[in-house]
PDB file of C-alpha atoms and ligand atoms in Angstrom:
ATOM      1  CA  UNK A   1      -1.944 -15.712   6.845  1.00 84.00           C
ATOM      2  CA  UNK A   2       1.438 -17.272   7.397  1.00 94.00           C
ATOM      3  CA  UNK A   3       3.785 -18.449   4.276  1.00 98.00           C
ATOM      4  CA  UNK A   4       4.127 -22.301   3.829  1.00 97.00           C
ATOM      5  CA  UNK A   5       7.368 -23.655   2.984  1.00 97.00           C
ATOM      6  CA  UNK A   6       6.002 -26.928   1.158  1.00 97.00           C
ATOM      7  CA  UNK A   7       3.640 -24.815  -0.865  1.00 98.00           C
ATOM      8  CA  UNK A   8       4.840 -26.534  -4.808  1.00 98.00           C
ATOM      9  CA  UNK A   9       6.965 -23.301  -5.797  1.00 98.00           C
ATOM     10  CA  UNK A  10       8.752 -23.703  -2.619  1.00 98.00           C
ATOM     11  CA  UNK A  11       9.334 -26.970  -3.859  1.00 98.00           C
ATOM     12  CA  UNK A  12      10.174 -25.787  -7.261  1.00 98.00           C
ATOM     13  CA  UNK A  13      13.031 -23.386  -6.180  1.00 98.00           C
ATOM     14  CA  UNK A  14      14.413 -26.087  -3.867  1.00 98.00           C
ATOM     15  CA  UNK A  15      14.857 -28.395  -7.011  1.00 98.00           C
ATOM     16  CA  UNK A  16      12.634 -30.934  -5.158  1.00 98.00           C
ATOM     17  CA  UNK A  17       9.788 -30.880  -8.148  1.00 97.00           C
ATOM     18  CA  UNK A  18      10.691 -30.465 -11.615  1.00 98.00           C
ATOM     19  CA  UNK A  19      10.036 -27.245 -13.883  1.00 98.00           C
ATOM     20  CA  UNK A  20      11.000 -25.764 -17.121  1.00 98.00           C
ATOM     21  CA  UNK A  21      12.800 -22.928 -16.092  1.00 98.00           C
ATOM     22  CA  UNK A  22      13.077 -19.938 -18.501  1.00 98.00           C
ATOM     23  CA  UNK A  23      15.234 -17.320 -16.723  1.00 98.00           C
ATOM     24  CA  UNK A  24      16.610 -16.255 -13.683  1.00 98.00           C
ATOM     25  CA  UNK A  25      18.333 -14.008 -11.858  1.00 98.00           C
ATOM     26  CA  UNK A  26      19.974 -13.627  -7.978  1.00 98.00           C
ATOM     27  CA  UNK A  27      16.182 -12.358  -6.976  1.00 98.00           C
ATOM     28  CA  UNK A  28      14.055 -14.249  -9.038  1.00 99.00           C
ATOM     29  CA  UNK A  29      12.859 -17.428 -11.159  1.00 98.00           C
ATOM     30  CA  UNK A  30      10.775 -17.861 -14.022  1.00 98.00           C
ATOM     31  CA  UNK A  31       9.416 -21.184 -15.337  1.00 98.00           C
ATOM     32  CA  UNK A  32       6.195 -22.013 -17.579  1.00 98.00           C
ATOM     33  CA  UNK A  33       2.923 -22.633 -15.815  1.00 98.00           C
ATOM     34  CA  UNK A  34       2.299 -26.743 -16.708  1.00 98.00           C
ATOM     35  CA  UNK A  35      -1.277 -25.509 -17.236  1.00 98.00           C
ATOM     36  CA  UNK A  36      -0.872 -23.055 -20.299  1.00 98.00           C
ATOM     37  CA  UNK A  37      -3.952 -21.024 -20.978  1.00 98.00           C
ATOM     38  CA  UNK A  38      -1.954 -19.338 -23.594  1.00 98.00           C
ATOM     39  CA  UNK A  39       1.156 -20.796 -25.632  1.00 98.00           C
ATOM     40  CA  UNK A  40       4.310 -19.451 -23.658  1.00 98.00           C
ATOM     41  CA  UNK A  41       2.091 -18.911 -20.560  1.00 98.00           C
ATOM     42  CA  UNK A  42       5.033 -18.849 -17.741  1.00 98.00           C
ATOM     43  CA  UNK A  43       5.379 -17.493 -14.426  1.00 99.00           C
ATOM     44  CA  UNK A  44       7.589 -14.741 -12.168  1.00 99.00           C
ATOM     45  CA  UNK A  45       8.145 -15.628  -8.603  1.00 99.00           C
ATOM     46  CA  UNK A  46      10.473 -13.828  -6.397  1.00 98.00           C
ATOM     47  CA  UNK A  47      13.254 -16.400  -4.578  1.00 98.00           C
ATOM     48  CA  UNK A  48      12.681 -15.292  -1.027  1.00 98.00           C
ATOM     49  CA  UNK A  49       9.129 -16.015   0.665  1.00 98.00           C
ATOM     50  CA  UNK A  50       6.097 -14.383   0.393  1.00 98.00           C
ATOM     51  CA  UNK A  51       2.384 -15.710   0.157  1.00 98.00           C
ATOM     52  CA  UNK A  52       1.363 -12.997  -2.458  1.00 98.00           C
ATOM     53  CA  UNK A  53       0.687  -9.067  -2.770  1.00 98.00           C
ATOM     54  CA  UNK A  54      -0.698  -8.684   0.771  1.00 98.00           C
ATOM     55  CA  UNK A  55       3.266  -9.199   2.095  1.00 98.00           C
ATOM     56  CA  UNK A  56       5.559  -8.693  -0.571  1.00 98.00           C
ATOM     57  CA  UNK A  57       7.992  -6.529   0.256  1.00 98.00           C
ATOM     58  CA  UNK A  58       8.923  -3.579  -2.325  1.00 98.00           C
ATOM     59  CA  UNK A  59      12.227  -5.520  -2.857  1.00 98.00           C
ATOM     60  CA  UNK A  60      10.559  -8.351  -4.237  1.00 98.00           C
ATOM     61  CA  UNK A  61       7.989  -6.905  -6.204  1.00 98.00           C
ATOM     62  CA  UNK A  62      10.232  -4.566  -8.083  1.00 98.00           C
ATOM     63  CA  UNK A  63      12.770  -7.809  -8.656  1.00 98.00           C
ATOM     64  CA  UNK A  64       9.504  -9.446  -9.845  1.00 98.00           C
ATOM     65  CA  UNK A  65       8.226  -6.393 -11.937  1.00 98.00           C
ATOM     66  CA  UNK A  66      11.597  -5.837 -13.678  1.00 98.00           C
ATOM     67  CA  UNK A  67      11.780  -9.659 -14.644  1.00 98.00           C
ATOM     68  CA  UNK A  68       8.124  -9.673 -16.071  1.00 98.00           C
ATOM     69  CA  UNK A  69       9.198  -7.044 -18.012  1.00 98.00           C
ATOM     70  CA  UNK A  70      12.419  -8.676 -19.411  1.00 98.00           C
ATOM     71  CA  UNK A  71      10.114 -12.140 -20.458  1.00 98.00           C
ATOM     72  CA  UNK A  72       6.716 -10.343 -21.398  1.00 98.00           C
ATOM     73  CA  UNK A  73       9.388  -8.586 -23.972  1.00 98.00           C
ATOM     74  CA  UNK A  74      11.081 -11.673 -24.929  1.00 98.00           C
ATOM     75  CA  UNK A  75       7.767 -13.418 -25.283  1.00 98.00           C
ATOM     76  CA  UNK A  76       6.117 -11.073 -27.540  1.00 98.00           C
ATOM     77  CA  UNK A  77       8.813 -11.821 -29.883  1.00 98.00           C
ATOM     78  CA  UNK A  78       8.919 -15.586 -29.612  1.00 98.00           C
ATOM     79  CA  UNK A  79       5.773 -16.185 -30.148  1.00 98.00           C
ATOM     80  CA  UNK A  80       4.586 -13.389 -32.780  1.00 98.00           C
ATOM     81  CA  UNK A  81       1.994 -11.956 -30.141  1.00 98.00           C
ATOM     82  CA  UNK A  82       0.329  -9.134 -30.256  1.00 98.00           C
ATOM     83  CA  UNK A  83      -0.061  -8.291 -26.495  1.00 98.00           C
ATOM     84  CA  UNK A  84       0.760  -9.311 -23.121  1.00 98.00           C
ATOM     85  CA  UNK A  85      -1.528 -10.039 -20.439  1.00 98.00           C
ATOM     86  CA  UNK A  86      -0.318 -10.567 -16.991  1.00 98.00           C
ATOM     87  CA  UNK A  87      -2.399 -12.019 -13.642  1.00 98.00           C
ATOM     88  CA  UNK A  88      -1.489 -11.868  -9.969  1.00 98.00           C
ATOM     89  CA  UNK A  89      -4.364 -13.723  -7.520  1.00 98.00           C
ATOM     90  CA  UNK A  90      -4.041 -12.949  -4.389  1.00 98.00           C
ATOM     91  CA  UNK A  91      -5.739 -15.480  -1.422  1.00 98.00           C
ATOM     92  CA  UNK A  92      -8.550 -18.099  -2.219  1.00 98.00           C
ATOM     93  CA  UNK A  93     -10.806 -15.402  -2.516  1.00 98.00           C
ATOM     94  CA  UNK A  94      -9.026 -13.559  -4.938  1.00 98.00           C
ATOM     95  CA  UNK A  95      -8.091 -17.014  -7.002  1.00 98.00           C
ATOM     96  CA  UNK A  96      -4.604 -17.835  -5.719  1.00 98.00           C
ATOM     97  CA  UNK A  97      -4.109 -21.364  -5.447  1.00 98.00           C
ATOM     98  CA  UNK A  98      -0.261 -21.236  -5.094  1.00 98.00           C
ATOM     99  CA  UNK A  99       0.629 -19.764  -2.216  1.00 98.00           C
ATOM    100  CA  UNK A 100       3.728 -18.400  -3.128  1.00 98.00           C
ATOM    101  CA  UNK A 101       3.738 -14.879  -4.829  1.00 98.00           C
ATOM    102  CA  UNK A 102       3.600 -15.191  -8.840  1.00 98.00           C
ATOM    103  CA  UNK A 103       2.592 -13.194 -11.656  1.00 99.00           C
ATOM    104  CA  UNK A 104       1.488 -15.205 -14.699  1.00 98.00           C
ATOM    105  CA  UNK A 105       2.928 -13.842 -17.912  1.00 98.00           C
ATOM    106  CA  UNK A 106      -0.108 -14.628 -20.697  1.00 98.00           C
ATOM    107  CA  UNK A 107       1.311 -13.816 -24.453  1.00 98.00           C
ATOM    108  CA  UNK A 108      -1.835 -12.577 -26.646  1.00 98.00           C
ATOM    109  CA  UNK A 109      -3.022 -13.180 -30.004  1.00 98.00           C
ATOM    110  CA  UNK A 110      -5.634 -10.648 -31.082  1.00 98.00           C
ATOM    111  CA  UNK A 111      -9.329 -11.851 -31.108  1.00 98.00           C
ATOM    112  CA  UNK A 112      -7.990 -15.177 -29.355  1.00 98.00           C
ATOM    113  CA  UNK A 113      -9.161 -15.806 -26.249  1.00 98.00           C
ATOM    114  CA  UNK A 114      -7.492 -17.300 -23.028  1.00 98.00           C
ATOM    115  CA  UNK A 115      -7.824 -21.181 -22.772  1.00 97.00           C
ATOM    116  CA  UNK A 116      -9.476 -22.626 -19.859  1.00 97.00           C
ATOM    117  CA  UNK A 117      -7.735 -22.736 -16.155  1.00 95.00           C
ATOM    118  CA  UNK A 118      -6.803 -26.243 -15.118  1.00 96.00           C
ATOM    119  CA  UNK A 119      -6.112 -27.903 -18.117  1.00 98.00           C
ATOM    120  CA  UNK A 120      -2.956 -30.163 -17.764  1.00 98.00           C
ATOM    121  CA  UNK A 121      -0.669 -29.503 -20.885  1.00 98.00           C
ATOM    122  CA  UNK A 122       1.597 -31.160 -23.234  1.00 98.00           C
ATOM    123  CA  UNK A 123       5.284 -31.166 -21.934  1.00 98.00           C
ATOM    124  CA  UNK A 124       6.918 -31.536 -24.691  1.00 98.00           C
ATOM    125  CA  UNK A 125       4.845 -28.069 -26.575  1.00 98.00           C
ATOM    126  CA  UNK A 126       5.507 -26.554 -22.975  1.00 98.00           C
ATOM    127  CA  UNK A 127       9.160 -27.612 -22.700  1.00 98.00           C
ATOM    128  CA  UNK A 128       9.450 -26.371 -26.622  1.00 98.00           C
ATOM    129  CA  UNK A 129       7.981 -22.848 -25.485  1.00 98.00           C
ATOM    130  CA  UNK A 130      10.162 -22.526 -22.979  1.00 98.00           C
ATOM    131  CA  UNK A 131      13.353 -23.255 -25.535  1.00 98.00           C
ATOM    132  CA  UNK A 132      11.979 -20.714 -27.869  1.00 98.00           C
ATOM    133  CA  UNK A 133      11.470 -18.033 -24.998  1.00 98.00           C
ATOM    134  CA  UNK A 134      14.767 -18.753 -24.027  1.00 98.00           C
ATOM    135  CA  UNK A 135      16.325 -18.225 -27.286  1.00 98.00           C
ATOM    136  CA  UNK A 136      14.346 -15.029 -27.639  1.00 98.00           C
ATOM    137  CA  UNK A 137      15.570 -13.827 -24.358  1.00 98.00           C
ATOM    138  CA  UNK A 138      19.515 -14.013 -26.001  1.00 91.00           C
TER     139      UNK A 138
HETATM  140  P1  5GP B   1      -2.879 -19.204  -9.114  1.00 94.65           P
HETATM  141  O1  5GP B   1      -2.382 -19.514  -7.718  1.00 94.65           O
HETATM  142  O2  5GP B   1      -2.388 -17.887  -9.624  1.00 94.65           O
HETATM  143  O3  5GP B   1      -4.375 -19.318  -9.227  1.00 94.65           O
HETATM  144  O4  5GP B   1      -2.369 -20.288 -10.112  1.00 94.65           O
HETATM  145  C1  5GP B   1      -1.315 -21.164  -9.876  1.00 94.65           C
HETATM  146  C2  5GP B   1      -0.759 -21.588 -11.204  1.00 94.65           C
HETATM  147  O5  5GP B   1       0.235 -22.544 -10.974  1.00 94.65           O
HETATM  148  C3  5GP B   1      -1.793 -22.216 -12.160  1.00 94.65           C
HETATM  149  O6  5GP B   1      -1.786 -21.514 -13.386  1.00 94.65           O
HETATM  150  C4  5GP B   1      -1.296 -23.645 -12.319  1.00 94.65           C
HETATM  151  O7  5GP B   1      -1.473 -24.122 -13.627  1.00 94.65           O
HETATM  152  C5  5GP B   1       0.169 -23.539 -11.957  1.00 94.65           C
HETATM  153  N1  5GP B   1       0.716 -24.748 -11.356  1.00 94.65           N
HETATM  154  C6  5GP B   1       0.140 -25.526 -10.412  1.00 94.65           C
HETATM  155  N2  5GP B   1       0.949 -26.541 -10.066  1.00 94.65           N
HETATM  156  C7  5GP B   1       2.072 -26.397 -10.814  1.00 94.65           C
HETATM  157  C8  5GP B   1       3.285 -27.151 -10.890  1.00 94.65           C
HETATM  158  O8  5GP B   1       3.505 -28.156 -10.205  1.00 94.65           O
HETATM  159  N3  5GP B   1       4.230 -26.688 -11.772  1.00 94.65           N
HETATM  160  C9  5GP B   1       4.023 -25.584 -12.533  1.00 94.65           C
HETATM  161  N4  5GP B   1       5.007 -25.229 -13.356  1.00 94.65           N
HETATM  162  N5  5GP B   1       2.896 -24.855 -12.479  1.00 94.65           N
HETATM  163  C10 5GP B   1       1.925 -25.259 -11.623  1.00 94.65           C
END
């Protein structure tokens, strides 16, 4: 399976598609999923190509790993959660529909269960998440 460079995250780090970015560093970008199945739900992608965890190269999942880790921490505290769950899909079969390697960063509320997949959400909650993970970030 061979990357695709018009795959929409592609898009999203050339700045040719919109997204409420959260953080970033020289390796990799994080910006909130416009599909929320949790409030804060955002996601890590590394800035150089890669379809998913079948081809990432230790480089780029350790820049991923140690920039889940800074958010997931920062998220816990912006939104008073109690856990943090985090999804990688890899290929259609394994749920991927983005081709482009991300990890989705899910902040928890005990006894509340994940919202469904798919469901467009508001911007303007999603663009305030994303100001109050960025404020919790420092
Ligand atoms: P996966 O490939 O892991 O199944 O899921 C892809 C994720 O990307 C979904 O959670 C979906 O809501 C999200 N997504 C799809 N299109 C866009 C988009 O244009 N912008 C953003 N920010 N997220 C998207």
């Amino acid at each position: 399976m061979s990357y695709d460079p018009d795959n929409i995250f592609a898009k999203i780090l050339r700045g040719e598609i919109p997204s409420f970015k959260v953080y970033e560093d020289e390796q990799t970008y994080c910006f909130m999923d416009i599909m929320p199945r949790s409030a804060g739900h955002c996601l890590v992608i590394p800035k150089t190509p890669c379809r998913n965890i079948l081809d990432a190269s230790p480089e780029q999942l350790c820049a991923c790993m140690a920039t889940v880790s800074t958010v997931a921490n920062a998220a816990m505290k912006a939104f008073g959660a109690d856990g943090i769950t985090l999804q990688q899909f890899s290929e259609a079969a394994g749920g991927q529909e983005v081709f482009h390697l991300h990890f989705h960063i899910l902040p928890r509320h005990s006894g509340k269960s994940l919202g469904p997949a798919g469901v467009m959400g508001d911007m303007e909650v999603i663009k305030a998440h994303a100001e109050k993970l960025i404020a919790a970030l420092g």
